């Protein structure tokens, strides 16, 4: 049941409570997504075909004869790019983990935006109580 407010600020309070509840519900939905995150890892998995450097090797002139594939995990730490060699067995594990990391980041960004909205509404509500 909704109460009837006479004052304009009272009506605003009802509207604020309604959007707060919508935001809170969305927040809970998004937060459930966090539980679905599997092991994660910052970075990108690269697949590289390499030249061995020997002048007489076929790889020197023919790009299709390059060696590999070699896998690498690359990420930034303290502004520096870090490359970690991965075995062919490890590569798919890290690739999946890197995908999870991106998913987590998207989720965190959404939660951050939503939280800021909620905080703004909560602050306004608290401020309107002081006005009265
Ligand atoms: Zn070669």
Coordinates of N, CA and C and ligand atoms in Angstrom, one line a residue:
X1 N 0.8 -1.2 0.0 CA 0.0 0.0 0.0 C 0.9 1.2 0.0
X2 N 0.5 2.2 -0.8 CA 1.3 3.4 -0.8 C 0.6 4.5 -0.1
X3 N 1.4 5.3 0.6 CA 0.8 6.4 1.4 C 0.7 7.6 0.5
X4 N -0.3 8.4 0.8 CA -0.5 9.6 0.1 C 0.2 10.8 0.7
X5 N 1.0 11.5 -0.1 CA 1.7 12.6 0.4 C 1.1 13.9 -0.1
X6 N 1.1 14.9 0.7 CA 0.5 16.1 0.2 C 1.6 17.0 -0.3
X7 N 2.7 17.0 0.4 CA 3.8 17.9 0.0 C 4.5 17.4 -1.3
X8 N 5.1 18.3 -2.0 CA 5.8 18.0 -3.2 C 7.0 17.1 -2.9
X9 N 7.7 17.5 -1.8 CA 8.9 16.7 -1.5 C 8.5 15.3 -1.1
X10 N 7.3 15.1 -0.5 CA 6.8 13.8 -0.2 C 6.6 12.9 -1.4
X11 N 6.1 13.5 -2.5 CA 5.9 12.8 -3.7 C 7.2 12.4 -4.3
X12 N 8.2 13.3 -4.2 CA 9.5 13.0 -4.7 C 10.1 11.8 -3.9
X13 N 9.8 11.8 -2.7 CA 10.4 10.7 -1.8 C 9.8 9.4 -2.3
X14 N 8.5 9.3 -2.6 CA 7.9 8.1 -3.0 C 8.5 7.6 -4.3
X15 N 8.7 8.6 -5.3 CA 9.3 8.2 -6.6 C 10.7 7.7 -6.3
X16 N 11.4 8.4 -5.4 CA 12.8 8.0 -5.2 C 12.9 6.6 -4.6
X17 N 12.0 6.3 -3.7 CA 11.9 4.9 -3.1 C 11.6 3.9 -4.1
X18 N 10.8 4.2 -5.1 CA 10.4 3.3 -6.2 C 11.6 3.0 -7.0
X19 N 12.3 4.0 -7.5 CA 13.5 3.8 -8.3 C 14.6 3.1 -7.5
X20 N 14.7 3.5 -6.3 CA 15.7 2.8 -5.4 C 15.5 1.3 -5.4
X21 N 14.2 0.9 -5.2 CA 13.9 -0.5 -5.2 C 14.2 -1.2 -6.5
X22 N 13.9 -0.5 -7.6 CA 14.3 -1.1 -8.9 C 15.8 -1.2 -9.0
X23 N 16.5 -0.2 -8.6 CA 18.0 -0.3 -8.7 C 18.5 -1.4 -7.8
X24 N 17.9 -1.5 -6.6 CA 18.4 -2.5 -5.6 C 18.1 -3.9 -6.2
X25 N 17.0 -4.1 -6.9 CA 16.7 -5.4 -7.5 C 17.7 -5.7 -8.6
X26 N 18.0 -4.7 -9.4 CA 19.0 -4.9 -10.5 C 20.3 -5.2 -9.9
X27 N 20.7 -4.6 -8.8 CA 21.9 -4.8 -8.2 C 22.1 -6.3 -7.7
X28 N 21.0 -6.8 -7.1 CA 21.0 -8.2 -6.6 C 21.1 -9.1 -7.8
X29 N 20.4 -8.8 -8.9 CA 20.5 -9.7 -10.1 C 22.0 -9.8 -10.6
X30 N 22.6 -8.6 -10.8 CA 23.9 -8.5 -11.3 C 24.9 -9.2 -10.3
X31 N 24.7 -9.1 -9.0 CA 25.6 -9.7 -8.0 C 25.5 -11.2 -8.1
X32 N 24.4 -11.7 -8.5 CA 24.3 -13.2 -8.7 C 25.2 -13.6 -9.8
X33 N 25.4 -12.8 -10.8 CA 26.3 -13.1 -11.9 C 27.8 -13.3 -11.4
X34 N 28.1 -12.7 -10.3 CA 29.5 -12.8 -9.7 C 29.7 -14.3 -9.3
X35 N 28.7 -14.9 -8.8 CA 28.8 -16.3 -8.3 C 29.1 -17.2 -9.5
X36 N 28.7 -16.8 -10.7 CA 28.9 -17.7 -11.8 C 30.3 -17.6 -12.5
X37 N 31.1 -16.6 -11.9 CA 32.5 -16.4 -12.5 C 33.3 -17.6 -12.1
X38 N 34.0 -18.2 -13.1 CA 35.0 -19.2 -12.8 C 36.4 -18.7 -12.6
X39 N 37.4 -19.5 -12.5 CA 38.7 -19.0 -12.3 C 39.1 -18.0 -13.4
X40 N 39.6 -16.9 -13.0 CA 39.9 -15.9 -14.0 C 41.3 -15.4 -14.0
X41 N 41.7 -14.7 -15.1 CA 43.1 -14.4 -15.3 C 43.1 -13.1 -16.2
X42 N 43.7 -12.1 -15.7 CA 43.9 -10.9 -16.5 C 44.8 -11.1 -17.7
X43 N 44.4 -10.7 -18.8 CA 45.4 -10.8 -20.0 C 44.7 -11.4 -21.2
X44 N 45.6 -11.5 -22.2 CA 45.1 -12.1 -23.5 C 46.1 -13.2 -23.9
X45 N 45.5 -14.3 -24.4 CA 46.3 -15.4 -24.9 C 46.6 -15.2 -26.3
X46 N 47.9 -15.2 -26.7 CA 48.3 -15.0 -28.1 C 48.8 -16.3 -28.6
X47 N 48.5 -16.5 -29.9 CA 49.1 -17.7 -30.6 C 50.0 -17.1 -31.6
X48 N 51.2 -17.6 -31.6 CA 52.3 -17.1 -32.5 C 53.0 -18.2 -33.3
X49 N 53.2 -17.8 -34.6 CA 54.1 -18.7 -35.4 C 55.4 -17.9 -35.5
X50 N 56.5 -18.6 -35.3 CA 57.8 -17.9 -35.2 C 58.8 -18.4 -36.2
X51 N 59.7 -17.4 -36.5 CA 60.9 -17.8 -37.3 C 62.0 -18.2 -36.3
X52 N 62.8 -19.2 -36.7 CA 63.8 -19.7 -35.8 C 65.1 -18.9 -35.9
X53 N 65.2 -18.2 -37.0 CA 66.4 -17.3 -37.2 C 67.5 -17.9 -38.0
X54 N 67.3 -19.2 -38.4 CA 68.3 -19.9 -39.2 C 68.1 -19.4 -40.7
X55 N 69.1 -18.9 -41.3 CA 69.0 -18.4 -42.7 C 68.5 -19.5 -43.7
X56 N 68.9 -20.7 -43.5 CA 68.6 -21.8 -44.4 C 67.3 -22.5 -44.2
X57 N 66.7 -22.1 -43.1 CA 65.4 -22.8 -42.7 C 64.3 -22.2 -43.6
X58 N 63.3 -23.1 -43.9 CA 62.2 -22.7 -44.8 C 61.4 -21.5 -44.2
X59 N 61.4 -21.4 -42.9 CA 60.7 -20.4 -42.2 C 61.2 -19.0 -42.5
X60 N 62.4 -18.9 -43.0 CA 63.0 -17.6 -43.3 C 62.4 -16.9 -44.4
X61 N 61.9 -17.6 -45.4 CA 61.3 -17.0 -46.6 C 59.8 -17.3 -46.7
X62 N 59.3 -18.4 -46.1 CA 57.9 -18.8 -46.3 C 57.2 -18.6 -45.0
X63 N 56.3 -17.7 -44.9 CA 55.5 -17.5 -43.7 C 54.7 -18.7 -43.3
X64 N 54.3 -19.5 -44.2 CA 53.5 -20.7 -43.9 C 54.4 -21.8 -43.3
X65 N 55.7 -21.6 -43.4 CA 56.6 -22.7 -42.8 C 57.2 -22.3 -41.4
X66 N 56.6 -21.2 -40.9 CA 57.1 -20.8 -39.6 C 56.8 -21.9 -38.5
X67 N 57.5 -21.8 -37.4 CA 57.4 -22.8 -36.4 C 56.3 -22.4 -35.3
X68 N 55.7 -23.5 -34.8 CA 54.7 -23.2 -33.8 C 53.5 -24.0 -34.0
X69 N 52.3 -23.7 -33.4 CA 52.1 -22.4 -32.7 C 52.7 -22.4 -31.3
X70 N 53.2 -21.2 -30.9 CA 53.6 -21.0 -29.6 C 52.5 -20.1 -28.9
X71 N 52.3 -20.3 -27.7 CA 51.2 -19.6 -26.9 C 51.9 -18.7 -25.8
X72 N 51.2 -17.6 -25.7 CA 51.7 -16.6 -24.7 C 50.5 -16.0 -24.0
X73 N 50.7 -15.8 -22.7 CA 49.7 -14.9 -22.0 C 50.4 -13.6 -21.9
X74 N 49.7 -12.5 -22.3 CA 50.2 -11.2 -22.2 C 49.3 -10.3 -21.4
X75 N 49.9 -9.6 -20.4 CA 49.0 -8.6 -19.6 C 49.9 -7.5 -19.1
X76 N 49.3 -6.5 -18.6 CA 50.0 -5.3 -18.1 C 50.0 -5.4 -16.6
X77 N 51.2 -5.1 -16.1 CA 51.4 -5.0 -14.6 C 52.2 -3.8 -14.3
X78 N 51.7 -2.9 -13.5 CA 52.5 -1.7 -13.2 C 52.9 -0.9 -14.5
X79 N 52.0 -0.9 -15.5 CA 52.3 -0.2 -16.7 C 53.2 -0.9 -17.7
X80 N 53.7 -2.1 -17.3 CA 54.6 -2.9 -18.1 C 53.9 -4.1 -18.7
X81 N 54.2 -4.4 -19.9 CA 53.6 -5.6 -20.6 C 54.4 -6.8 -20.1
X82 N 53.7 -7.8 -19.6 CA 54.3 -9.1 -19.2 C 53.9 -10.2 -20.1
X83 N 54.9 -10.9 -20.6 CA 54.5 -12.1 -21.5 C 54.9 -13.4 -20.8
X84 N 54.0 -14.3 -20.7 CA 54.3 -15.6 -20.1 C 54.1 -16.7 -21.1
X85 N 55.1 -17.5 -21.3 CA 55.0 -18.6 -22.3 C 54.0 -19.7 -21.7
X86 N 53.2 -20.2 -22.6 CA 52.2 -21.2 -22.2 C 52.4 -22.5 -23.1
X87 N 52.2 -23.6 -22.4 CA 52.3 -24.9 -23.2 C 51.0 -25.0 -24.0
X88 N 50.9 -25.8 -25.1 CA 49.7 -25.9 -25.8 C 48.6 -26.5 -24.9
X89 N 48.9 -27.2 -23.9 CA 47.9 -27.7 -23.0 C 47.3 -26.6 -22.1
X90 N 48.2 -25.7 -21.7 CA 47.8 -24.6 -20.8 C 47.0 -23.5 -21.5
X91 N 47.3 -23.3 -22.8 CA 46.7 -22.2 -23.6 C 45.2 -22.2 -23.5
X92 N 44.4 -23.3 -23.7 CA 43.0 -23.2 -23.6 C 42.5 -22.8 -22.2
X93 N 43.2 -23.3 -21.2 CA 42.8 -23.0 -19.8 C 42.9 -21.5 -19.5
X94 N 44.0 -20.9 -20.0 CA 44.2 -19.5 -19.8 C 43.3 -18.6 -20.7
X95 N 43.0 -19.2 -21.8 CA 42.1 -18.5 -22.7 C 40.7 -18.3 -22.1
X96 N 40.2 -19.4 -21.5 CA 38.9 -19.4 -20.8 C 39.0 -18.5 -19.6
X97 N 40.1 -18.6 -18.9 CA 40.2 -17.7 -17.7 C 40.2 -16.2 -18.1
X98 N 40.9 -15.9 -19.2 CA 40.9 -14.5 -19.7 C 39.5 -14.0 -20.0
X99 N 38.7 -14.9 -20.6 CA 37.3 -14.6 -20.9 C 36.5 -14.3 -19.7
X100 N 36.8 -15.1 -18.6 CA 36.1 -14.9 -17.4 C 36.5 -13.6 -16.8
X101 N 37.7 -13.2 -16.9 CA 38.2 -11.9 -16.4 C 37.5 -10.8 -17.1
X102 N 37.3 -10.9 -18.4 CA 36.6 -9.8 -19.1 C 35.1 -9.8 -18.6
X103 N 34.5 -10.9 -18.4 CA 33.2 -11.0 -18.0 C 33.1 -10.3 -16.6
X104 N 34.0 -10.6 -15.7 CA 34.1 -10.1 -14.4 C 34.2 -8.6 -14.4
X105 N 35.0 -8.1 -15.3 CA 35.2 -6.6 -15.4 C 34.0 -5.9 -15.9
X106 N 33.3 -6.5 -16.9 CA 32.0 -5.9 -17.4 C 31.0 -5.9 -16.2
X107 N 30.9 -7.0 -15.5 CA 30.0 -7.1 -14.4 C 30.4 -6.0 -13.3
X108 N 31.6 -5.9 -13.0 CA 32.1 -4.9 -12.0 C 31.8 -3.5 -12.4
X109 N 32.0 -3.2 -13.7 CA 31.6 -1.9 -14.2 C 30.2 -1.6 -14.1
X110 N 29.3 -2.6 -14.4 CA 27.9 -2.4 -14.3 C 27.5 -2.1 -12.8
X111 N 28.1 -3.0 -11.9 CA 27.8 -2.9 -10.5 C 28.2 -1.5 -10.0
X112 N 29.3 -1.1 -10.4 CA 29.9 0.2 -10.0 C 28.9 1.4 -10.4
X113 N 28.5 1.3 -11.7 CA 27.6 2.4 -12.2 C 26.3 2.4 -11.4
X114 N 25.8 1.2 -11.2 CA 24.5 1.0 -10.4 C 24.6 1.5 -9.0
X115 N 25.7 1.1 -8.4 CA 26.0 1.5 -7.0 C 26.0 3.0 -6.8
X116 N 26.7 3.6 -7.8 CA 26.8 5.1 -7.7 C 25.4 5.7 -7.8
X117 N 24.5 5.1 -8.7 CA 23.2 5.6 -8.8 C 22.4 5.5 -7.5
X118 N 22.6 4.3 -6.9 CA 21.9 4.0 -5.7 C 22.4 4.9 -4.6
X119 N 23.7 5.1 -4.5 CA 24.3 6.0 -3.5 C 23.8 7.4 -3.6
X120 N 23.6 7.9 -4.9 CA 23.1 9.2 -5.2 C 21.7 9.3 -4.6
X121 N 20.9 8.3 -4.9 CA 19.5 8.3 -4.5 C 19.4 8.3 -2.9
X122 N 20.2 7.4 -2.3 CA 20.2 7.3 -0.9 C 20.6 8.6 -0.2
X123 N 21.6 9.3 -0.9 CA 22.1 10.6 -0.3 C 21.0 11.6 -0.4
X124 N 20.3 11.6 -1.6 CA 19.2 12.6 -1.7 C 18.1 12.4 -0.7
X125 N 17.8 11.1 -0.5 CA 16.8 10.7 0.5 C 17.2 11.2 1.9
X126 N 18.4 11.0 2.3 CA 18.9 11.4 3.6 C 18.9 12.9 3.7
X127 N 19.2 13.6 2.6 CA 19.2 15.1 2.5 C 17.8 15.6 2.7
X128 N 16.8 15.0 2.1 CA 15.5 15.5 2.1 C 14.9 15.4 3.5
X129 N 15.4 14.4 4.3 CA 15.0 14.3 5.7 C 15.5 15.4 6.5
X130 N 16.7 15.9 6.2 CA 17.2 17.0 6.9 C 16.4 18.3 6.6
X131 N 16.0 18.5 5.3 CA 15.2 19.7 4.9 C 14.0 19.8 5.8
X132 N 13.3 18.7 6.1 CA 12.0 18.7 6.8 C 12.1 19.1 8.3
Ligands
LIG1 ZN1 62.9 -22.2 -38.9

